[in-house]
Short mmCIF file of C-alpha atoms and ligand atoms in Angstrom, two decimals:
data_model
loop_
_atom_site.label_atom_id
_atom_site.label_comp_id
_atom_site.label_asym_id
_atom_site.label_seq_id
_atom_site.Cartn_x
_atom_site.Cartn_y
_atom_site.Cartn_z
CA UNK A 1 18.39 71.07 48.05
CA UNK A 2 16.37 67.84 48.18
CA UNK A 3 16.08 66.05 44.88
CA UNK A 4 12.50 66.07 43.73
CA UNK A 5 12.65 65.32 40.01
CA UNK A 6 11.91 67.73 37.21
CA UNK A 7 8.12 67.75 37.27
CA UNK A 8 8.03 68.92 40.86
CA UNK A 9 10.94 71.29 40.45
CA UNK A 10 9.63 73.10 37.35
CA UNK A 11 5.93 72.34 37.72
CA UNK A 12 4.83 75.92 36.98
CA UNK A 13 6.57 75.81 33.60
CA UNK A 14 5.32 72.38 32.51
CA UNK A 15 1.96 71.19 31.16
CA UNK A 16 0.89 69.29 34.28
CA UNK A 17 -1.99 69.52 36.73
CA UNK A 18 -2.89 67.88 40.05
CA UNK A 19 -4.40 65.08 37.98
CA UNK A 20 -1.06 64.21 36.37
CA UNK A 21 0.53 61.21 38.09
CA UNK A 22 4.22 61.99 38.51
CA UNK A 23 6.41 59.15 37.26
CA UNK A 24 9.91 60.13 38.29
CA UNK A 25 13.29 58.62 39.09
CA UNK A 26 14.50 61.97 40.46
CA UNK A 27 16.04 62.94 37.15
CA UNK A 28 17.71 66.27 36.39
CA UNK A 29 19.74 68.50 38.70
CA UNK A 30 22.87 67.25 36.94
CA UNK A 31 26.31 68.78 37.56
CA UNK A 32 27.49 71.80 35.61
CA UNK A 33 31.14 70.91 35.95
CA UNK A 34 33.79 73.59 35.62
CA UNK A 35 36.64 72.23 33.51
CA UNK A 36 40.30 71.92 34.46
CA UNK A 37 42.34 71.58 31.29
CA UNK A 38 39.69 71.35 28.61
CA UNK A 39 39.68 75.08 27.79
CA UNK A 40 43.37 74.84 27.04
CA UNK A 41 42.82 71.63 25.09
CA UNK A 42 40.27 73.27 22.81
CA UNK A 43 42.72 76.15 22.24
CA UNK A 44 40.88 78.85 24.21
CA UNK A 45 42.46 78.86 27.69
CA UNK A 46 40.53 81.88 28.99
CA UNK A 47 37.05 80.48 28.35
CA UNK A 48 34.73 79.89 31.29
CA UNK A 49 33.99 76.37 30.13
CA UNK A 50 31.40 74.13 31.77
CA UNK A 51 30.26 70.59 31.08
CA UNK A 52 26.58 69.81 31.65
CA UNK A 53 27.08 66.20 32.69
CA UNK A 54 23.82 64.57 31.68
CA UNK A 55 25.31 61.11 32.10
CA UNK A 56 24.44 61.44 35.78
CA UNK A 57 20.72 61.18 35.15
CA UNK A 58 19.06 58.00 36.53
CA UNK A 59 19.47 55.94 33.35
CA UNK A 60 22.69 57.63 32.36
CA UNK A 61 21.52 60.08 29.70
CA UNK A 62 19.59 63.31 29.12
CA UNK A 63 16.63 61.28 27.84
CA UNK A 64 15.29 60.97 31.39
CA UNK A 65 14.44 64.69 31.37
CA UNK A 66 11.81 64.27 28.69
CA UNK A 67 10.82 60.73 29.60
CA UNK A 68 9.50 61.64 33.06
CA UNK A 69 6.89 63.90 31.47
CA UNK A 70 6.17 61.69 28.43
CA UNK A 71 5.44 58.70 30.66
CA UNK A 72 3.54 60.76 33.25
CA UNK A 73 1.30 62.20 30.54
CA UNK A 74 0.83 58.77 28.99
CA UNK A 75 -0.26 57.49 32.41
CA UNK A 76 -2.59 60.47 32.84
CA UNK A 77 -4.19 59.65 29.49
CA UNK A 78 -4.69 56.04 30.61
CA UNK A 79 -2.19 54.59 28.18
CA UNK A 80 -0.95 51.11 29.05
CA UNK A 81 1.83 50.79 26.53
CA UNK A 82 4.53 52.95 25.00
CA UNK A 83 6.73 52.48 21.95
CA UNK A 84 9.99 54.04 20.84
CA UNK A 85 12.62 53.74 18.16
CA UNK A 86 16.07 54.30 19.53
CA UNK A 87 19.80 54.40 19.02
CA UNK A 88 19.84 53.15 22.62
CA UNK A 89 19.41 55.85 25.21
CA UNK A 90 15.76 56.61 24.58
CA UNK A 91 15.00 52.91 24.85
CA UNK A 92 16.88 52.63 28.15
CA UNK A 93 15.00 55.60 29.56
CA UNK A 94 11.59 54.58 28.21
CA UNK A 95 12.06 51.06 29.59
CA UNK A 96 12.94 52.33 33.06
CA UNK A 97 10.14 54.90 33.32
CA UNK A 98 7.58 52.52 31.82
CA UNK A 99 8.64 49.89 34.36
CA UNK A 100 8.15 52.45 37.10
CA UNK A 101 4.67 53.24 35.78
CA UNK A 102 3.79 49.57 35.33
CA UNK A 103 3.38 49.99 31.59
CA UNK A 104 4.32 47.83 28.68
CA UNK A 105 7.29 49.19 26.71
CA UNK A 106 8.09 48.30 23.12
CA UNK A 107 11.45 49.21 21.65
CA UNK A 108 12.67 49.13 18.05
CA UNK A 109 16.43 49.38 17.67
CA UNK A 110 18.58 49.26 14.54
CA UNK A 111 19.92 45.71 14.53
CA UNK A 112 23.49 45.36 15.79
CA UNK A 113 24.01 49.10 16.08
CA UNK A 114 23.40 50.04 19.68
CA UNK A 115 25.87 50.11 22.56
CA UNK A 116 25.88 47.22 24.98
CA UNK A 117 25.03 49.18 28.13
CA UNK A 118 21.93 50.65 26.55
CA UNK A 119 20.70 47.30 25.27
CA UNK A 120 21.17 45.73 28.70
CA UNK A 121 19.15 48.53 30.28
CA UNK A 122 16.18 48.17 27.95
CA UNK A 123 16.16 44.40 28.46
CA UNK A 124 16.61 44.35 32.22
CA UNK A 125 13.71 46.77 32.70
CA UNK A 126 11.52 44.35 30.81
CA UNK A 127 11.02 46.16 27.51
CA UNK A 128 9.99 44.11 24.50
CA UNK A 129 12.96 44.81 22.27
CA UNK A 130 12.96 44.21 18.51
CA UNK A 131 16.07 44.55 16.37
CA UNK A 132 14.88 46.06 13.11
CA UNK A 133 16.78 45.05 10.00
CA UNK A 134 17.56 48.63 9.05
CA UNK A 135 18.84 51.84 10.61
CA UNK A 136 17.36 54.22 13.20
CA UNK A 137 15.40 56.15 10.57
CA UNK A 138 13.72 52.91 9.41
CA UNK A 139 12.88 52.04 13.02
CA UNK A 140 11.34 55.48 13.61
CA UNK A 141 9.24 55.15 10.47
CA UNK A 142 7.90 51.85 11.82
CA UNK A 143 7.14 53.41 15.19
CA UNK A 144 5.16 56.22 13.55
CA UNK A 145 3.15 53.69 11.51
CA UNK A 146 2.43 51.39 14.45
CA UNK A 147 1.47 54.42 16.57
CA UNK A 148 -1.10 55.42 13.95
CA UNK A 149 -2.92 52.10 14.04
CA UNK A 150 -2.35 50.56 17.49
CA UNK A 151 -3.34 51.72 21.01
CA UNK A 152 0.19 52.65 22.06
CA UNK A 153 1.83 55.97 22.93
CA UNK A 154 4.93 57.02 21.00
CA UNK A 155 7.63 58.35 23.33
CA UNK A 156 10.19 59.40 20.76
CA UNK A 157 10.87 63.14 20.72
CA UNK A 158 8.05 63.55 18.20
CA UNK A 159 5.97 63.28 21.39
CA UNK A 160 5.83 66.99 22.37
CA UNK A 161 6.03 66.21 26.09
CA UNK A 162 9.57 64.95 25.59
CA UNK A 163 10.85 68.28 24.25
CA UNK A 164 8.73 70.13 26.75
CA UNK A 165 10.52 68.64 29.74
CA UNK A 166 13.96 68.38 28.13
CA UNK A 167 13.93 72.18 28.04
CA UNK A 168 14.61 72.06 31.80
CA UNK A 169 18.28 71.48 30.95
CA UNK A 170 18.44 75.14 29.89
CA UNK A 171 16.61 76.20 33.05
CA UNK A 172 19.16 74.42 35.23
CA UNK A 173 22.08 76.03 33.43
CA UNK A 174 20.66 79.53 33.85
CA UNK A 175 19.57 78.87 37.44
CA UNK A 176 23.11 77.85 38.26
CA UNK A 177 25.09 80.45 36.30
CA UNK A 178 22.66 83.28 37.05
CA UNK A 179 22.68 84.07 33.32
CA UNK A 180 22.62 82.18 30.04
CA UNK A 181 26.02 81.22 28.60
CA UNK A 182 27.37 82.92 25.49
CA UNK A 183 27.62 79.65 23.60
CA UNK A 184 25.83 76.32 24.01
CA UNK A 185 27.55 73.37 22.31
CA UNK A 186 25.49 70.23 21.86
CA UNK A 187 25.56 66.99 19.83
CA UNK A 188 22.78 66.65 17.27
CA UNK A 189 21.17 63.38 16.22
CA UNK A 190 17.41 63.38 15.89
CA UNK A 191 17.65 67.08 16.83
CA UNK A 192 15.19 66.99 19.73
CA UNK A 193 17.67 68.15 22.35
CA UNK A 194 18.89 71.27 20.54
CA UNK A 195 15.22 72.12 19.97
CA UNK A 196 14.44 71.61 23.66
CA UNK A 197 17.36 73.66 25.00
CA UNK A 198 16.51 76.51 22.66
CA UNK A 199 12.89 76.42 23.83
CA UNK A 200 14.11 76.52 27.43
CA UNK A 201 16.38 79.51 26.90
CA UNK A 202 13.65 81.39 25.04
CA UNK A 203 11.13 80.74 27.81
CA UNK A 204 13.58 81.87 30.46
CA UNK A 205 14.41 85.14 28.74
CA UNK A 206 10.69 85.82 28.28
CA UNK A 207 10.25 85.29 32.03
CA UNK A 208 13.12 87.68 32.79
CA UNK A 209 15.26 84.88 34.27
CA UNK A 210 18.15 85.81 31.96
CA UNK A 211 19.04 88.82 29.83
CA UNK A 212 20.54 87.03 26.87
CA UNK A 213 20.33 83.69 25.09
CA UNK A 214 23.30 81.66 23.87
CA UNK A 215 24.31 80.95 20.34
CA UNK A 216 23.20 77.36 19.74
CA UNK A 217 26.12 75.36 18.35
CA UNK A 218 24.99 71.91 17.19
CA UNK A 219 27.36 69.14 16.06
CA UNK A 220 26.69 66.11 13.94
CA UNK A 221 29.12 63.33 13.06
CA UNK A 222 30.58 63.82 9.57
CA UNK A 223 29.19 60.54 8.24
CA UNK A 224 25.76 61.31 9.69
CA UNK A 225 25.37 65.02 9.05
CA UNK A 226 22.15 65.49 7.09
CA UNK A 227 21.49 68.97 8.50
CA UNK A 228 24.96 70.18 7.55
CA UNK A 229 24.72 68.63 4.07
CA UNK A 230 21.15 69.83 3.58
CA UNK A 231 19.84 66.41 2.58
CA UNK A 232 18.79 63.18 4.25
CA UNK A 233 21.46 60.48 4.37
CA UNK A 234 20.36 56.96 3.48
CA UNK A 235 23.20 55.08 5.12
CA UNK A 236 24.65 57.19 7.96
CA UNK A 237 28.01 56.12 9.35
CA UNK A 238 29.80 57.02 12.57
CA UNK A 239 31.30 55.34 15.61
CA UNK A 240 29.05 57.62 17.69
CA UNK A 241 26.09 55.26 17.37
CA UNK A 242 23.81 57.49 19.47
CA UNK A 243 23.79 60.13 16.72
CA UNK A 244 23.92 57.81 13.73
CA UNK A 245 20.79 59.31 12.20
CA UNK A 246 20.21 60.26 8.57
CA UNK A 247 16.86 62.04 8.68
CA UNK A 248 16.27 63.87 11.98
CA UNK A 249 12.69 64.26 13.16
CA UNK A 250 13.25 67.79 14.49
CA UNK A 251 15.27 69.00 11.50
CA UNK A 252 13.17 72.14 10.95
CA UNK A 253 13.24 73.07 14.64
CA UNK A 254 17.02 72.60 14.76
CA UNK A 255 17.40 75.06 11.88
CA UNK A 256 15.19 77.52 13.75
CA UNK A 257 17.33 77.16 16.88
CA UNK A 258 20.45 77.74 14.80
CA UNK A 259 19.11 80.74 12.93
CA UNK A 260 17.21 82.47 15.74
CA UNK A 261 20.23 82.19 18.04
CA UNK A 262 22.73 83.14 15.30
CA UNK A 263 24.51 79.88 16.00
CA UNK A 264 25.57 77.10 13.67
CA UNK A 265 25.30 73.37 13.03
CA UNK A 266 28.54 71.78 11.95
CA UNK A 267 30.12 68.36 11.60
CA UNK A 268 33.06 66.70 13.32
CA UNK A 269 34.90 63.60 12.18
CA UNK A 270 34.94 60.36 14.15
CA UNK A 271 38.61 61.00 14.89
CA UNK A 272 37.82 64.45 16.32
CA UNK A 273 35.07 62.88 18.43
CA UNK A 274 37.43 60.22 19.75
CA UNK A 275 40.12 62.79 20.61
CA UNK A 276 37.58 64.84 22.62
CA UNK A 277 36.26 61.67 24.28
CA UNK A 278 39.78 60.74 25.41
CA UNK A 279 40.62 64.29 26.55
CA UNK A 280 37.47 64.37 28.69
CA UNK A 281 38.34 60.99 30.17
CA UNK A 282 41.81 62.27 31.06
CA UNK A 283 40.07 64.99 33.04
CA UNK A 284 37.97 62.47 34.99
CA UNK A 285 34.81 62.83 32.94
CA UNK A 286 33.54 59.70 31.22
CA UNK A 287 30.95 60.33 28.55
CA UNK A 288 29.89 58.34 25.55
CA UNK A 289 31.39 59.11 22.13
CA UNK A 290 28.33 60.99 20.80
CA UNK A 291 28.48 63.31 23.80
CA UNK A 292 32.06 64.25 23.03
CA UNK A 293 30.87 65.73 19.72
CA UNK A 294 30.00 68.92 21.63
CA UNK A 295 33.58 69.37 22.86
CA UNK A 296 35.03 68.26 19.51
CA UNK A 297 32.80 70.90 17.92
CA UNK A 298 34.09 73.56 20.28
CA UNK A 299 37.70 72.72 19.41
CA UNK A 300 36.92 72.85 15.72
CA UNK A 301 35.06 76.14 16.09
CA UNK A 302 37.92 77.76 18.03
CA UNK A 303 40.32 76.84 15.19
CA UNK A 304 38.31 78.82 12.67
CA UNK A 305 37.46 81.68 15.07
CA UNK A 306 40.67 83.15 16.46
CA UNK A 307 38.67 85.74 18.43
CA UNK A 308 37.23 82.94 20.57
CA UNK A 309 40.72 81.60 21.27
CA UNK A 310 41.45 84.78 23.24
CA UNK A 311 38.00 85.30 24.70
CA UNK A 312 36.73 84.72 28.23
CA UNK A 313 33.22 83.90 27.05
CA UNK A 314 31.03 81.51 29.03
CA UNK A 315 30.57 78.24 27.17
CA UNK A 316 28.52 75.19 28.10
CA UNK A 317 29.09 71.84 26.39
CA UNK A 318 26.38 69.27 27.01
CA UNK A 319 27.67 65.75 27.66
CA UNK A 320 24.52 63.85 26.83
CA UNK A 321 25.29 60.31 28.01
CA UNK A 322 27.55 58.36 30.39
CA UNK A 323 30.66 56.59 29.16
CA UNK A 324 29.57 53.34 30.79
CA UNK A 325 26.87 53.09 28.16
CA UNK A 326 29.46 51.99 25.63
CA UNK A 327 32.24 50.11 27.42
CA UNK A 328 33.25 48.34 24.23
CA UNK A 329 34.22 51.63 22.60
CA UNK A 330 36.32 52.62 25.61
CA UNK A 331 38.11 49.27 25.69
CA UNK A 332 38.85 49.41 21.98
CA UNK A 333 40.83 52.63 22.49
CA UNK A 334 43.11 51.70 25.38
CA UNK A 335 45.70 48.99 26.05
CA UNK A 336 44.53 45.86 27.87
CA UNK A 337 45.67 45.42 31.51
CA UNK A 338 49.03 43.67 31.70
CA UNK A 339 49.14 40.34 33.52
CA UNK A 340 51.57 40.31 36.50
CA UNK A 341 52.65 37.89 39.20
CA UNK A 342 51.15 38.70 42.64
CA UNK A 343 54.45 39.92 44.10
CA UNK A 344 55.66 43.35 45.17
CA UNK A 345 58.81 42.87 43.07
CA UNK A 346 56.84 42.14 39.93
CA UNK A 347 54.65 45.21 40.37
CA UNK A 348 57.59 47.47 41.29
CA UNK A 349 59.45 46.10 38.33
CA UNK A 350 56.61 47.01 36.00
CA UNK A 351 56.29 50.49 37.50
CA UNK A 352 59.99 51.22 37.70
CA UNK A 353 59.65 52.55 41.27
N1 F0G B 401 23.79 62.16 22.61
C1 F0G B 401 23.31 60.98 23.00
C2 F0G B 401 24.09 60.22 24.01
C3 F0G B 401 22.11 60.47 22.46
O1 F0G B 401 21.66 59.29 22.86
C4 F0G B 401 21.44 61.22 21.49
C5 F0G B 401 20.20 60.72 20.88
C6 F0G B 401 21.96 62.45 21.13
C7 F0G B 401 23.14 62.89 21.71
C8 F0G B 401 21.31 63.33 20.15
O2 F0G B 401 20.17 63.95 20.68
O3 F0G B 401 18.54 63.09 19.06
O4 F0G B 401 17.96 64.94 20.62
O5 F0G B 401 19.56 65.31 18.74
N2 F0G B 401 19.75 59.57 21.06
C9 F0G B 401 18.45 59.11 20.57
C10 F0G B 401 18.14 57.73 21.14
C11 F0G B 401 18.23 59.25 19.13
O6 F0G B 401 17.37 56.98 20.53
O7 F0G B 401 18.62 57.40 22.21
P1 F0G B 401 18.97 64.35 19.72
#
C-alpha cells in the first residue's frame, strides 16, 4: 500500500472537505509488531501480544496523528500561528507540521524537564520555544490564557481535531487484526490518547468494522498519577518526563473510556517502567520510558489477575514514542563503551573468543 497520510487514508471518517488543505508528513500506518519474548516476560506466555510502535511516526511519536489534522484545520481557518504546551513530543510534532504549513509555532515547555531529542526537534523546525518556570500543567494554563486573548490556534489535545485524528490508531489496529483486541494498554499523561483510541474503537464498532471493543487499560507513573489518586498533583514526579502531568486536560474523558470499556487506570513505579523499557530494548524495540508504562502496566496487571496469565487473549500495548527521543535516559542505564587498542588481540582478549 502506498503511504498517503492519515487524512487521505481515513478521509470519510474525519471532519475534512475538499477545502481543507492537507498538511501531512505521511504519518500513521505504524507497525503492529508481534512480540517475541515479551508475553513470557509479563508472565502470560500464551497471550497474542502486539506492540503498536508509534515511535515510527515522522517525528517519532503518536502526536503526528492528531497534529496533521490540527494543523490542516488551522490552515483551513486561515490561522498563521499555533501554540502548544508540551512535555516534548507535542512540541516536536507541532513544530514540524507548522514548518510544513509555513506557520509560526510557539512552544511552552516546563523548564529543564523535557528530553533532549524532543527539544532539538522543536528548535530545528524553527519553533519559538519558551522554558516556563513551572511544570507542564502551568505551561498548559498559560497556553489556554494566551489562546483566549491572542490570534493563535492552540494545538494541545484540548483542540478537538487532535483527538479526532488520533483515533485513527484504533482504526489501524482493527484494520490489521480484523477485530479489536481484548485489551488495549496505553500510557496516560494528559489523557488525550486514551480518549482518542476509545473514540476510534467506538466509531468502528458502530460502523460494523469490529464486533467487540477492548478493555481500555491506562497507566500513569506512580509519582504523577492524579487519575488513580482521584486528585490533581501539584508537583508530579517521574523519570518518564512525557507523562509527568498532575492535572490532565482529558481527565473526565479518560474516566469515561475506563468505565464504558470496563477497563482500568492504574499506576506503575519508575522502576517498573525502567524494567519494561529495558525488556523491550532487549527485544529490539526502542521506545521512550513513558511508552514502556503500557508494558509495565500489563506485567503488573497479570500479577494480580492469574486468569490472564493462562489466557490467549489478544493484547495491544501502545508504544507512544521512540527511544531516540531520550538518549540521555538510555545512556544512564547501561555501561559506557570500553576503550580498547585497535588490535585483533585486544578485541579478542576482551571478548574471550
Ligand atoms: N507517551 C508519550 C511518549 C507522550 O509524549 C505522551 C504525552 C503520552 C504518552 C501521554 O499521552 O497525554 O495523550 O495521555 N505527551 C504530551 C506532550 C503531553 O506534550 O508531548 P496523553
